[in-house]
Amino acid sequence: MIEYFLEQGSTYAASLDGVVNLIGVLVGFWFMASLGAFLFLIFRFRKKPNQKAQYVTGYEKHEARWVHWPHHLILVCDIFIVIGAVQVWVDIKQTLPEEPEAERVRIISQQWAWTFVHAGPDGKLDTADDIPMIDELHVEVNKPYIYELSSLDVLHDFSVPIFRLKQDSIPGRVITGWFEPTITGEYDIQCAEICGIGHGLMPGRIYIESSQKHAAWQAQQAPIALAATAQ
Amino acid sequence: MATAEVATHHDDTRHHDEGFVKKYLWSTDHKIICFQYMITGIAMALIGGFFAYAFRMQLAFPGMEVPLWGVVTPGDYNALVTNHGTIMIFWVAMPVLIAAFGNYLIPLMIGCDDMVFPKINRLSYQIFLLSALVLISSFFVEGGAFAGAWTAYPPLSSTAEYSLTPLGSSIWLIAVALEFIAFLLGGINFITTAMNSRAPGMKLYDVPVIVWFIVIASLLFMASVGPLVAGAIMLLFDQNLGTGFFDPTRGGDPVLWQHLFWFFGHPEVYVVLLPAIGISAEIITVFARKKLFAYRTVLNTAIATGVLSFTVWAHHQFVSGIDPRMAHVFTISTLLISVPIAEMVFVYIATLYGGSITLNTPMLWALAFIGEFLIGGVTGIFLGASGSDIYFHDTYFVLAHFHYTFFPIAIIGTFAGITYWWPKMTGKMMNDTLGKIHFWGTIIPFNFIFIPLFVLGLAGQHRRIYNYENFPDLALDWMFDLRIMATVALLVMIAFQVVFFVNVFVSLRNGKKAGNNPWKANTLEWVAPSPPGHGNFEELPTVYRGPYEYSHPDREEDYWPQNEPA
Ligand code: HEM
Ligand SMILES: [Cu+2]
Ligand SMILES: [Cu+2]
């Protein structure tokens, strides 16, 4: 359902959309079935002159099964949903990519801006060529990233809808997570946790670039960053 | 013995001619207290609804000068959203559904003359009224009203330099705390009265579902509110005394508040749901002329839902920094709740089978409750499953989902209850045609408000953002069209509420006399005169059977009042 509105921009976007579709089909079925039965009964049993309603207690076996069977089936559906959801969850939130291939990026949120510290050409954080940027995150397509998310004041939330990624940042903690972009382009980063008056004015942008373009961007930024640290 | 008499049955305010103040403002009569809660709740609904109008105008037409408000600044927006949510849940759903209906219905439906502790009952309303005034006062203090969302997550809510509402935050918290005290006092009465004052012959399984549900809801409230009160005190200390319970720079943890809040907050949904769905049970059985399908199953599902509701709180925190492994536990417990809740809905649907259904105004509301609540219920699964919640958390999908549960509860359930018990409360009938116009004029726009918000949520629109023009991916033309649609639908819905007030007015002046039992219902409140006087019943009834004996084969009449000897 989501992919109809938004591209799938990360390696795990498709599997998340898959769970959403699975849930959509299952609850869609139950919704249509219940609503259908409900409307049918309302129209079928409208009051007619001189006709008394039936006396049904709901305790006879053959009556009760109309309620009990569906609820066992719902339990079965729930099991499928749990399995699907847990798989996606483990992939997105619990499994980090291997390190030399994955690059680290530091994300610092504060009222009301994002600071993204990029590793720079050497691919490592906390070195002289780090590139800090305000409200702009530049990444390379098809490359895994590990982010280190922190906050300087209140709760914020790093959300990139095309990645299907969302994670609160919490002052006092550094939360690590990951993503791997699969398409190029320029997209919204939203702060998804209310963070004060400027909450609606905290839009970040993510620039997903091909490796050449990304290298060109780095080359352009590196002198500025080096100059800044030299001072 | 003498003291018990004074406390419970012979409060002397009741037996003399009383002035206006004693009769309406200082009364201990459970019916008057119902009206006090009801009127205060409806007044607060108008305020909460007005806030919804103001911020929906801003969302559809950013930067516009909103009539009756002015330009909605980012600060205004946060304060409006915060207080809209707070008011609708704590000052509308709670007082109207639990307190007003609980007060009116419990003594009348179990066949006694008043609550066990009438003075505590009066005190509970007075504290509630005070809490409402305190909340409203926050709009007039320096810095303005609290703007940290109804969930009040610290450090935003705990630190004045972050929130910029130094006084508003504390006043909000004090108001909420007072409100909780009011409902704790109310709940004591509901539980003790229902357990101890039942009419002779009324066994536990003869008690109408709505009374059971209000008792279960009161128990849930009492069991869940403790941690939040503790949290509120800690937050108040953080705000004003410089402690750091929730402040990491002083050794605290902001996530702790979230656990305390949601440990209360999730059961709270069932606290307000149960009375509303109970109202629906009473109405559907009467207008389908049917016995409630499997009465005991209904009670069991309510108890199961209530117990399970204490095990799911952290599904609100999947992405807020809890240990990721915890998500599995809360996914499983959350999905388990779908089983009893679905069963409850199936029971209601099954009750219609073989009925003789009259679609008058109360019945339309009661049925619409089930239909709309179904949408709220099924969309909750997307949020209860950890994997998909990563995407949906804090989007408009969540917003649409919970309005599809809260709107049926707070608005549909209330109108169902009011239109159904109106003849008892006032002695007059309401006009059914006006009632139906009001019904359709509310239900149709309701869906046009919130279906677009599901779509916007799927497209990644987050909550609590005053202007989507700042986000290029969310500033597409079709998105503005949907926002305008939702806002226009809200204006239409607001306009149709006038019909309801006209109906109230016309009915009070010229309504047909109702008589004791205009719907031919079984439960005991219909035995009392309409409206019931002090002490409710001319003669306290004796109960011979359960509340839902409609269309019994041994009887010519299709109803069999609980108090009629065999
Ligand atoms: C009458 C029509 C209503 C409309 C048009 C409406 C609309 C909205 C909208 C658009 C928001 C979110 C604003 C944002 O996040 O930017 C919101 C928030 C909320 N609404 Fe409503 N609402 C209505 C009725 C209700 C009712 C009846 C309840 C509950 C009984 C309710 C409870 C809430 C809550 C708890 C929030 C969240 C507040 C927060 O985030 O702090 N609303 N409403
Ligand atoms: Cu933020
Ligand atoms: Cu919940």
Coordinates of N, CA, C and O in Angstrom, one line a residue, chain B residues 327-399:
Chain B
A327 N 10.4 -5.3 21.8 CA 9.3 -5.1 20.8 C 8.5 -6.4 20.5 O 7.3 -6.5 20.3
H328 N 9.3 -7.6 20.6 CA 8.6 -8.8 20.3 C 7.5 -9.2 21.3 O 6.4 -9.6 20.9
V329 N 7.8 -9.0 22.6 CA 6.9 -9.2 23.6 C 5.6 -8.4 23.4 O 4.5 -8.9 23.5
F330 N 5.8 -7.1 23.1 CA 4.7 -6.2 23.0 C 3.9 -6.4 21.7 O 2.7 -6.1 21.7
T331 N 4.6 -6.9 20.7 CA 3.8 -7.2 19.5 C 2.9 -8.4 19.7 O 1.7 -8.3 19.4
I332 N 3.4 -9.4 20.4 CA 2.5 -10.5 20.7 C 1.4 -10.2 21.6 O 0.2 -10.5 21.3
S333 N 1.6 -9.5 22.7 CA 0.5 -9.2 23.6 C -0.5 -8.2 22.9 O -1.7 -8.4 23.1
T334 N 0.0 -7.3 22.1 CA -1.0 -6.4 21.4 C -1.8 -7.2 20.4 O -3.1 -7.0 20.4
L335 N -1.2 -8.1 19.7 CA -2.1 -8.8 18.7 C -3.0 -9.7 19.4 O -4.1 -10.0 18.9
L336 N -2.7 -10.2 20.6 CA -3.6 -11.1 21.4 C -4.9 -10.3 21.7 O -5.9 -10.9 21.7
I337 N -4.8 -9.0 22.0 CA -6.0 -8.3 22.3 C -7.0 -8.3 21.2 O -8.2 -8.2 21.4
S338 N -6.5 -8.4 20.0 CA -7.4 -8.4 18.9 C -8.4 -9.6 19.0 O -9.6 -9.5 18.5
V339 N -8.1 -10.6 19.7 CA -9.0 -11.8 19.8 C -10.2 -11.5 20.7 O -11.4 -11.6 20.1
P340 N -10.1 -11.0 21.9 CA -11.3 -10.7 22.7 C -12.1 -9.6 22.1 O -13.4 -9.6 22.1
I341 N -11.4 -8.5 21.6 CA -12.1 -7.4 21.0 C -12.9 -7.8 19.8 O -14.1 -7.5 19.6
A342 N -12.3 -8.6 18.9 CA -13.0 -9.1 17.8 C -14.2 -9.9 18.2 O -15.3 -9.8 17.6
E343 N -14.0 -10.8 19.2 CA -15.1 -11.6 19.7 C -16.3 -10.7 20.2 O -17.4 -11.0 19.9
M344 N -15.9 -9.7 20.9 CA -17.0 -8.8 21.3 C -17.8 -8.2 20.2 O -19.0 -8.2 20.2
V345 N -17.1 -7.8 19.1 CA -17.8 -7.2 18.0 C -18.6 -8.3 17.3 O -19.8 -8.0 16.9
F346 N -18.1 -9.5 17.2 CA -18.9 -10.6 16.6 C -20.2 -10.8 17.4 O -21.2 -11.1 16.8
V347 N -20.1 -10.8 18.7 CA -21.2 -11.0 19.6 C -22.3 -9.9 19.2 O -23.5 -10.2 19.1
Y348 N -21.9 -8.7 19.0 CA -22.9 -7.6 18.7 C -23.5 -7.9 17.4 O -24.7 -7.7 17.2
I349 N -22.7 -8.3 16.4 CA -23.2 -8.6 15.1 C -24.2 -9.8 15.2 O -25.3 -9.7 14.6
A350 N -23.8 -10.8 15.9 CA -24.6 -12.0 16.0 C -26.0 -11.6 16.7 O -27.0 -12.3 16.4
T351 N -26.0 -10.6 17.6 CA -27.2 -10.3 18.3 C -28.3 -9.8 17.3 O -29.5 -10.0 17.5
L352 N -27.8 -9.3 16.1 CA -28.8 -8.8 15.2 C -29.5 -10.0 14.5 O -30.7 -9.8 14.0
Y353 N -28.9 -11.2 14.5 CA -29.5 -12.3 13.8 C -30.9 -12.6 14.3 O -31.0 -12.8 15.5
G354 N -31.8 -12.7 13.4 CA -33.2 -13.1 13.8 C -33.9 -12.0 14.6 O -34.9 -12.3 15.2
G355 N -33.4 -10.8 14.5 CA -34.1 -9.7 15.2 C -35.2 -9.1 14.5 O -35.6 -9.6 13.4
S356 N -35.8 -8.1 15.1 CA -36.9 -7.3 14.4 C -36.5 -5.9 14.6 O -36.8 -5.2 15.6
I357 N -35.7 -5.4 13.6 CA -34.9 -4.2 13.9 C -35.6 -2.9 13.5 O -36.1 -2.8 12.3
T358 N -35.7 -2.0 14.4 CA -36.2 -0.7 14.1 C -35.0 0.3 14.0 O -34.2 0.4 14.9
L359 N -34.9 1.0 12.9 CA -33.8 1.9 12.7 C -34.2 3.3 13.1 O -34.3 4.2 12.2
N360 N -34.4 3.6 14.4 CA -34.6 5.0 14.8 C -33.3 5.6 15.2 O -32.3 5.0 15.1
T361 N -33.4 6.8 15.7 CA -32.1 7.6 15.9 C -31.2 6.9 16.9 O -30.0 6.6 16.5
P362 N -31.6 6.5 18.1 CA -30.6 5.8 19.0 C -30.0 4.6 18.3 O -28.8 4.3 18.5
M363 N -30.9 3.8 17.6 CA -30.4 2.6 17.0 C -29.3 2.9 15.9 O -28.3 2.2 15.8
L364 N -29.6 3.9 15.1 CA -28.6 4.3 14.1 C -27.3 4.6 14.8 O -26.2 4.2 14.3
W365 N -27.3 5.4 15.8 CA -26.0 5.7 16.5 C -25.4 4.5 17.0 O -24.2 4.3 16.9
A366 N -26.2 3.6 17.6 CA -25.5 2.4 18.2 C -24.9 1.5 17.2 O -23.8 0.9 17.3
L367 N -25.6 1.4 16.0 CA -25.1 0.5 14.9 C -23.8 1.2 14.3 O -22.8 0.6 14.0
A368 N -23.9 2.6 14.1 CA -22.8 3.3 13.6 C -21.6 3.1 14.5 O -20.4 3.1 14.0
F369 N -21.8 3.0 15.8 CA -20.7 2.8 16.7 C -19.9 1.6 16.2 O -18.7 1.6 16.1
I370 N -20.6 0.5 16.1 CA -20.0 -0.8 15.7 C -19.3 -0.6 14.4 O -18.1 -1.0 14.2
G371 N -20.0 -0.1 13.4 CA -19.4 0.0 12.0 C -18.1 0.8 12.0 O -17.1 0.4 11.4
E372 N -18.1 2.0 12.6 CA -17.0 2.9 12.6 C -15.8 2.3 13.5 O -14.7 2.4 13.1
F373 N -16.2 1.8 14.6 CA -15.2 1.2 15.5 C -14.5 0.1 14.8 O -13.3 -0.1 15.1
L374 N -15.2 -0.6 14.0 CA -14.5 -1.7 13.2 C -13.3 -1.2 12.4 O -12.3 -1.8 12.4
I375 N -13.5 0.0 11.8 CA -12.4 0.6 11.1 C -11.2 0.9 12.0 O -10.1 0.6 11.7
G376 N -11.6 1.5 13.2 CA -10.5 1.8 14.1 C -9.8 0.5 14.6 O -8.6 0.5 14.7
G377 N -10.6 -0.5 14.8 CA -10.0 -1.8 15.3 C -9.1 -2.4 14.3 O -7.9 -2.7 14.7
V378 N -9.5 -2.5 13.1 CA -8.6 -3.3 12.1 C -7.4 -2.4 11.8 O -6.3 -3.0 11.6
T379 N -7.5 -1.1 11.8 CA -6.3 -0.3 11.4 C -5.3 -0.3 12.6 O -4.1 -0.1 12.3
G380 N -5.7 -0.7 13.8 CA -4.8 -0.8 14.9 C -3.7 -1.9 14.7 O -2.6 -1.8 15.2
I381 N -4.1 -2.9 14.0 CA -3.1 -4.0 13.8 C -1.9 -3.5 13.1 O -0.8 -4.0 13.4
F382 N -2.0 -2.6 12.2 CA -0.8 -2.1 11.5 C 0.2 -1.4 12.5 O 1.4 -1.4 12.3
L383 N -0.4 -0.9 13.6 CA 0.4 -0.2 14.5 C 0.9 -1.1 15.7 O 1.9 -0.8 16.3
G384 N 0.2 -2.1 15.9 CA 0.5 -3.0 17.0 C 1.6 -4.0 16.6 O 2.3 -4.6 17.4
A385 N 1.8 -4.2 15.3 CA 2.9 -5.1 14.8 C 4.2 -4.2 14.7 O 4.2 -3.3 13.9
S386 N 5.2 -4.6 15.4 CA 6.4 -3.8 15.5 C 7.0 -3.4 14.1 O 7.3 -2.3 13.9
G387 N 7.1 -4.4 13.2 CA 7.7 -4.1 11.9 C 7.0 -3.0 11.2 O 7.7 -2.1 10.7
S388 N 5.7 -3.1 11.1 CA 5.0 -2.0 10.3 C 4.9 -0.7 11.0 O 4.8 0.4 10.5
D389 N 4.9 -0.8 12.4 CA 4.8 0.4 13.2 C 6.0 1.4 12.9 O 5.9 2.6 13.1
I390 N 7.1 0.8 12.5 CA 8.3 1.6 12.3 C 7.9 2.7 11.3 O 8.3 3.9 11.4
Y391 N 7.1 2.3 10.3 CA 6.7 3.3 9.3 C 5.6 4.2 9.8 O 5.6 5.4 9.7
F392 N 4.6 3.6 10.5 CA 3.3 4.3 10.8 C 3.4 5.2 12.0 O 2.7 6.2 12.1
H393 N 4.3 4.9 12.9 CA 4.4 5.6 14.2 C 4.4 7.2 13.9 O 5.2 7.6 13.1
D394 N 3.5 7.9 14.7 CA 3.5 9.3 14.6 C 3.2 9.9 13.2 O 3.5 11.0 12.9
T395 N 2.5 9.1 12.3 CA 2.0 9.6 11.1 C 0.5 9.9 11.2 O -0.1 9.6 12.2
Y396 N 0.0 10.5 10.2 CA -1.5 10.7 10.1 C -2.3 9.4 10.1 O -3.4 9.4 10.3
F397 N -1.6 8.3 9.7 CA -2.3 7.0 9.8 C -2.7 6.7 11.2 O -3.8 6.3 11.5
V398 N -1.8 7.0 12.2 CA -2.1 6.8 13.6 C -3.2 7.7 14.0 O -4.2 7.3 14.7
L399 N -3.1 8.9 13.5 CA -4.1 9.9 13.9 C -5.5 9.5 13.4 O -6.5 9.6 14.2

